[in-house]
N, C-alpha and C. Protein backbone atom coordinates (compact mmCIF):
# COMPACT_ATOMS: atom_id res chain seq x y z
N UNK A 1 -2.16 -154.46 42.40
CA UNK A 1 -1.83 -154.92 43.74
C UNK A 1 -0.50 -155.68 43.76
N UNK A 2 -0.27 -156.64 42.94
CA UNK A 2 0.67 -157.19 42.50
C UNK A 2 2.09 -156.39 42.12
N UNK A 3 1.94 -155.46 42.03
CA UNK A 3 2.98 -154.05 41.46
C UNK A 3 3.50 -153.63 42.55
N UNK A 4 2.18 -153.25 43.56
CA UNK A 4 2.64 -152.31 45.35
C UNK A 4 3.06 -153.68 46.08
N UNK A 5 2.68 -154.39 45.67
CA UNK A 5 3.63 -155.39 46.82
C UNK A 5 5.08 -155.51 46.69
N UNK A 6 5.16 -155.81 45.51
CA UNK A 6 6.56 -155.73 44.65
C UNK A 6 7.61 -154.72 44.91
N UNK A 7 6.84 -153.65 44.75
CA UNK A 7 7.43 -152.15 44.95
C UNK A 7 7.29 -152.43 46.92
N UNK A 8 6.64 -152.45 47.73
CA UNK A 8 6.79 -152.49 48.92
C UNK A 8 8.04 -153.73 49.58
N UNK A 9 7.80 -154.90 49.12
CA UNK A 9 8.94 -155.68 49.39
C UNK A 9 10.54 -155.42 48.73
N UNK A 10 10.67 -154.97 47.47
CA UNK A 10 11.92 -154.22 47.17
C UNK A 10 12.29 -152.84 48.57
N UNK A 11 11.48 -152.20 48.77
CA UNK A 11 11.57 -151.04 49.40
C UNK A 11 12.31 -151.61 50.77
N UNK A 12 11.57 -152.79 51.31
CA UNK A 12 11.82 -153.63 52.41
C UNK A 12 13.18 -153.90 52.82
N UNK A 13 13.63 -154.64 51.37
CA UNK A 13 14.87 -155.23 51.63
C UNK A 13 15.78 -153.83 51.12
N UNK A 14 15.44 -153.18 50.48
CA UNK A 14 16.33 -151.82 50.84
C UNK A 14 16.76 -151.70 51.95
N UNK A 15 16.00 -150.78 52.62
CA UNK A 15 16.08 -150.69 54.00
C UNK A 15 16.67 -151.66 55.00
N UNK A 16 16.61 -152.61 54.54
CA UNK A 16 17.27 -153.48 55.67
C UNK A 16 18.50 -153.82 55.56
N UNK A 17 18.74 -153.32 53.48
CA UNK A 17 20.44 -153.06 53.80
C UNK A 17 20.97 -152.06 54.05
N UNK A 18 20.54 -151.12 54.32
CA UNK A 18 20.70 -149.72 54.69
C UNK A 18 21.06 -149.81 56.25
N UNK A 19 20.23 -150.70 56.89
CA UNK A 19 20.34 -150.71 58.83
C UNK A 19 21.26 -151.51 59.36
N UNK A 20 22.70 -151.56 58.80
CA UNK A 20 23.51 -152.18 59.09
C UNK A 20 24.38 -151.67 59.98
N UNK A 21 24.03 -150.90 61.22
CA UNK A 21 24.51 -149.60 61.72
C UNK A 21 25.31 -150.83 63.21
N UNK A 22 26.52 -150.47 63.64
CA UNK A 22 27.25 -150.74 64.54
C UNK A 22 26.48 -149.55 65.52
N UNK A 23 26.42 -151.02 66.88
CA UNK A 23 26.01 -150.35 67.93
C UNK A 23 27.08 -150.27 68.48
N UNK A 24 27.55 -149.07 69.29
CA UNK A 24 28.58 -149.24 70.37
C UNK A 24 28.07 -149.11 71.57
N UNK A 25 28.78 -149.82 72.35
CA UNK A 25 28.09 -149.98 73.90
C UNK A 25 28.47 -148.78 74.32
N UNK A 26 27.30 -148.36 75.93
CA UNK A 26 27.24 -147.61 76.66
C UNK A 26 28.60 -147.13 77.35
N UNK A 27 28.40 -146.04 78.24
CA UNK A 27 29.13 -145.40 78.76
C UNK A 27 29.38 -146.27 79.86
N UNK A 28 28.36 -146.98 80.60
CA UNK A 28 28.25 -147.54 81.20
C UNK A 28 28.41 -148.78 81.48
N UNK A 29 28.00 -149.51 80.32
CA UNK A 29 28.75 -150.90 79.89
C UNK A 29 30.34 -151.09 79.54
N UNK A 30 30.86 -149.92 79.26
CA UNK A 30 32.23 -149.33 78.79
C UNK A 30 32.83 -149.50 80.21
N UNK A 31 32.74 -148.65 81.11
CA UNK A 31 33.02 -148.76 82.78
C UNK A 31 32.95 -150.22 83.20
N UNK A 32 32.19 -150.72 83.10
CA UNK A 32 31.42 -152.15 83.73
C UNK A 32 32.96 -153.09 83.36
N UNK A 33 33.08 -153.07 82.00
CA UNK A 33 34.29 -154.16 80.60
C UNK A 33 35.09 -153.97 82.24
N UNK A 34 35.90 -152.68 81.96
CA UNK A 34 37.21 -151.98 82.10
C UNK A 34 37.03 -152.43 83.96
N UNK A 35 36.22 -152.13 84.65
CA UNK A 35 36.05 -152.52 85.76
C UNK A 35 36.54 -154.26 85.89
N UNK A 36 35.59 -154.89 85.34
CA UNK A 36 36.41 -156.54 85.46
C UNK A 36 37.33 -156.69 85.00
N UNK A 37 38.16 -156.09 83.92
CA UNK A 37 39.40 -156.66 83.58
C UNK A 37 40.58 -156.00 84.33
N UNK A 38 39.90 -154.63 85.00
CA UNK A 38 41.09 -154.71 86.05
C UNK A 38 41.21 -155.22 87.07
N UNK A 39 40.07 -155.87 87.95
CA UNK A 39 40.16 -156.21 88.97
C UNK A 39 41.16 -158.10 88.46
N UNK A 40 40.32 -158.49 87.24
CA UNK A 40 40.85 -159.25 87.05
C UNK A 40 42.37 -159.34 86.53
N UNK A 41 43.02 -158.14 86.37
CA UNK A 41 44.26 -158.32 86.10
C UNK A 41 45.12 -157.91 87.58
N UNK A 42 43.87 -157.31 88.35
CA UNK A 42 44.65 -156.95 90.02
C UNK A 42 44.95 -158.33 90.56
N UNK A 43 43.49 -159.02 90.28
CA UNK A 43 43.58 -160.66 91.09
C UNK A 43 44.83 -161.68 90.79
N UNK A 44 45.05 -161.41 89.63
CA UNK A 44 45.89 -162.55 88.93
C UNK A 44 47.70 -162.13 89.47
N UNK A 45 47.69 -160.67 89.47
CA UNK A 45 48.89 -160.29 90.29
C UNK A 45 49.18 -160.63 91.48
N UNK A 46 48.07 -160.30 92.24
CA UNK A 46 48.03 -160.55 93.97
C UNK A 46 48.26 -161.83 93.86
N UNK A 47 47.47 -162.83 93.59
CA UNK A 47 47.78 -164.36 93.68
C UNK A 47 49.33 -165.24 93.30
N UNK A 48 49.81 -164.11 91.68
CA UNK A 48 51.06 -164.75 91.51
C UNK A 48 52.33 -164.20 92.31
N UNK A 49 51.90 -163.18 93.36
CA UNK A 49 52.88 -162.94 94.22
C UNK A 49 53.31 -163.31 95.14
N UNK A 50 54.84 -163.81 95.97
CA UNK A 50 55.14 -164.68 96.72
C UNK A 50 54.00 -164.99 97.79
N UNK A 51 54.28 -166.00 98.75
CA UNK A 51 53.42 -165.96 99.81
C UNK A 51 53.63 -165.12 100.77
N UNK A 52 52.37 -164.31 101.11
CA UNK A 52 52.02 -163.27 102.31
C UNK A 52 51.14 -163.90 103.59
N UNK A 53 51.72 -163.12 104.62
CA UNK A 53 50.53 -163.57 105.52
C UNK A 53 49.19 -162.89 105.36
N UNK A 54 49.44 -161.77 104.71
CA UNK A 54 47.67 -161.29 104.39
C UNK A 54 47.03 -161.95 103.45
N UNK A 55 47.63 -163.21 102.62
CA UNK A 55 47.21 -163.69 102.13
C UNK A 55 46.08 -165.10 102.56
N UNK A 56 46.58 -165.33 103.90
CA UNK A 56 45.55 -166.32 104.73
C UNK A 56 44.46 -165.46 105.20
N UNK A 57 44.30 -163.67 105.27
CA UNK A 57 42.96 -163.72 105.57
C UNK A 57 42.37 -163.31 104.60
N UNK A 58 42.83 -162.70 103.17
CA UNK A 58 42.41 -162.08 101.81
C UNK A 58 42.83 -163.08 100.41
N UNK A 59 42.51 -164.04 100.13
CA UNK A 59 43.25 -164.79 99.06
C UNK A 59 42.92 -164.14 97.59
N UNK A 60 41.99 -163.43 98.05
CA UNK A 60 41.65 -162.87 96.61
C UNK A 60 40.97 -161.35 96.66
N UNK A 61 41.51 -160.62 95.71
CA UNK A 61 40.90 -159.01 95.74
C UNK A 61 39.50 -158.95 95.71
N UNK A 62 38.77 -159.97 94.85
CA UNK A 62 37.58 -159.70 95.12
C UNK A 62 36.73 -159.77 95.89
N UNK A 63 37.27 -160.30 97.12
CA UNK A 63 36.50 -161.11 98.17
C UNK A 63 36.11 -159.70 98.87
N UNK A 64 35.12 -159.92 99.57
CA UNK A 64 34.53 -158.68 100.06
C UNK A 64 35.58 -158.73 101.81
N UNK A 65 35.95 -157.70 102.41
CA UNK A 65 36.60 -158.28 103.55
C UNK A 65 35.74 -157.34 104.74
N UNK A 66 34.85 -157.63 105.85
CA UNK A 66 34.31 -156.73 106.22
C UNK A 66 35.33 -156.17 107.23
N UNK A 67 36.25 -155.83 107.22
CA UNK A 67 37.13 -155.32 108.07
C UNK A 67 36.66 -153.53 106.78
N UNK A 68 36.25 -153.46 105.61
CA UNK A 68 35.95 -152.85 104.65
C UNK A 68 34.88 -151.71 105.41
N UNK A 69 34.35 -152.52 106.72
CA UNK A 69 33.01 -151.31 106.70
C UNK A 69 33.84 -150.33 108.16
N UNK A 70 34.75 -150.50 108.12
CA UNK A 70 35.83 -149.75 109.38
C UNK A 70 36.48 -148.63 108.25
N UNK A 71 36.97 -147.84 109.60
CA UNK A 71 38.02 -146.46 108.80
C UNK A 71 39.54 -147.15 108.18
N UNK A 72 40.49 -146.47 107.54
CA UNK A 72 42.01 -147.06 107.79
C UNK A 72 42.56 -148.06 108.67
N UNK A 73 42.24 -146.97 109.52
CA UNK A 73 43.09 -147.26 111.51
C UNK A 73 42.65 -148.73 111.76
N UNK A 74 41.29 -148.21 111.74
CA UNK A 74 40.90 -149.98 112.95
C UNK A 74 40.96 -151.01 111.24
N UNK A 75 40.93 -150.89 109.96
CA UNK A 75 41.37 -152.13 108.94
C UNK A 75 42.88 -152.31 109.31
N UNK A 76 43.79 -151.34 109.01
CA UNK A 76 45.24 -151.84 110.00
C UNK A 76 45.11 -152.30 111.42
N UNK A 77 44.50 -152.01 112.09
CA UNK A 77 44.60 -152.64 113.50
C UNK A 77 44.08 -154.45 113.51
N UNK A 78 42.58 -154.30 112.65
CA UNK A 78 42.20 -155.30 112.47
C UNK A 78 43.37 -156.80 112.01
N UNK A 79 44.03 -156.15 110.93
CA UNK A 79 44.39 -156.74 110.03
C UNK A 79 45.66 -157.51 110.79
N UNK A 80 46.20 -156.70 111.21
CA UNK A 80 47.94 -156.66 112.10
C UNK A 80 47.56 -157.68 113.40
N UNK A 81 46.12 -158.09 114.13
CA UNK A 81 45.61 -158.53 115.00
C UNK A 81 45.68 -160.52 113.93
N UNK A 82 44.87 -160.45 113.18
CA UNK A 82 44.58 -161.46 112.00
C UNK A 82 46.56 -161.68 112.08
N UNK A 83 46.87 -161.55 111.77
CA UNK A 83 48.03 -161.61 110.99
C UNK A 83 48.86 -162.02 112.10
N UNK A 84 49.13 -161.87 113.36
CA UNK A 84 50.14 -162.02 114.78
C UNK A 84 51.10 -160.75 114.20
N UNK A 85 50.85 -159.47 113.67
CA UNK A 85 51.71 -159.29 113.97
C UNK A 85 51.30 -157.44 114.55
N UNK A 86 52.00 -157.61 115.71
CA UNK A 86 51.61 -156.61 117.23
C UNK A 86 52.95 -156.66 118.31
N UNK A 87 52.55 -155.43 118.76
CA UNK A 87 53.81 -155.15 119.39
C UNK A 87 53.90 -156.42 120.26
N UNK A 88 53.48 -157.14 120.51
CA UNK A 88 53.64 -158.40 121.76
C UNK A 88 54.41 -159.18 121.23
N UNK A 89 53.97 -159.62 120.11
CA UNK A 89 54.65 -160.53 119.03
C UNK A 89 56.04 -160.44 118.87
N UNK A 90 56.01 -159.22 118.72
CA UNK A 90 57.29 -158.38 117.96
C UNK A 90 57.99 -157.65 119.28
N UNK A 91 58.14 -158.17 120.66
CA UNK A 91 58.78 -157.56 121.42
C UNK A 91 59.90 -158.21 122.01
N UNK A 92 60.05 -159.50 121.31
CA UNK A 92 61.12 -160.30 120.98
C UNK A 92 62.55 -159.44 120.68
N UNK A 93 62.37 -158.78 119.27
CA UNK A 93 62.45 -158.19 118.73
C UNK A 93 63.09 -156.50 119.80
N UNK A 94 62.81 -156.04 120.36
CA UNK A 94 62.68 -154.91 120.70
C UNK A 94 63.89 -155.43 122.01
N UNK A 95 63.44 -156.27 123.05
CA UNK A 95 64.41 -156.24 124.46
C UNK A 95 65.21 -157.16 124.39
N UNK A 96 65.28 -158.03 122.65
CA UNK A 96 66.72 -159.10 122.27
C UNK A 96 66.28 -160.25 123.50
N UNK A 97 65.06 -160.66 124.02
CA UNK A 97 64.84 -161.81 124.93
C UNK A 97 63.58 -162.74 124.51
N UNK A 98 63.53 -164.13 124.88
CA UNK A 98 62.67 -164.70 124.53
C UNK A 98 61.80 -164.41 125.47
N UNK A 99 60.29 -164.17 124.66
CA UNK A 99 59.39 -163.94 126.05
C UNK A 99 58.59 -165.44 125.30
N UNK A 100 57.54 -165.31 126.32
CA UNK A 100 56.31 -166.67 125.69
C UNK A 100 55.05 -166.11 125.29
N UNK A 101 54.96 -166.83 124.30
CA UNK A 101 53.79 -166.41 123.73
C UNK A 101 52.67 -167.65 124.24
C-alpha cells in the first residue's frame, strides 16, 4: 500500500508539471481588450483637442448621447440646434447686418 501511494503521488506531481499549458484568451475577450483601448485612446484625443463647442454637449466619447437613437439628419440638426449654430445665427453673416438675437 505504501508502494501505490508512492507510485500514485509521484505520478501526481508528474502531471502537474506537465499542465503548465498557457491559456490564451477568447476571441471574444480579444475584441472586448482592443474595444477599450480604442475607445480609450479615441477619448484621450477628443479631450486633448482644442476647445469645441461640441464639446459642451459631448465631453467625452463614451458618454452615451441620445441624439444616438435619431438618423444622421435629425443628430446634425439636433446637434447644430445645441450648439447656436443655424441659419438665424449665422445670418449675420449672409446680409453683412446686425440683426438681434
Amino acid at each position: 500500500n505504501e508502494r501505490a501511494d508512492k507510485l500514485a503521488k509521484a505520478a501526481t506531481n508528474e502531471n502537474n508539471r506537465k499542465l503548465d499549458i498557457e491559456i490564451l484568451p477568447t476571441c471574444e475577450e480579444t475584441k472586448t481588450v482592443l474595444r477599450i483601448e480604442i475607445l480609450t485612446n479615441w477619448n484621450n484625443r477628443w479631450k486633448n483637442q482644442f476647445p469645441l463647442k461640441l464639446h459642451q454637449i459631448q465631453q467625452d466619447v463614451k458618454q452615451k448621447n441620445p441624439a444616438l437613437l435619431f438618423g444622421r439628419r435629425e443628430q446634425v440638426i439636433i446637434n447644430r440646434l445645441r450648439i447656436g449654430h443655424t441659419n438665424i445665427t449665422n445670418l449675420h453673416l449672409i446680409t453683412k447686418e446686425d440683426t438681434e438675437h
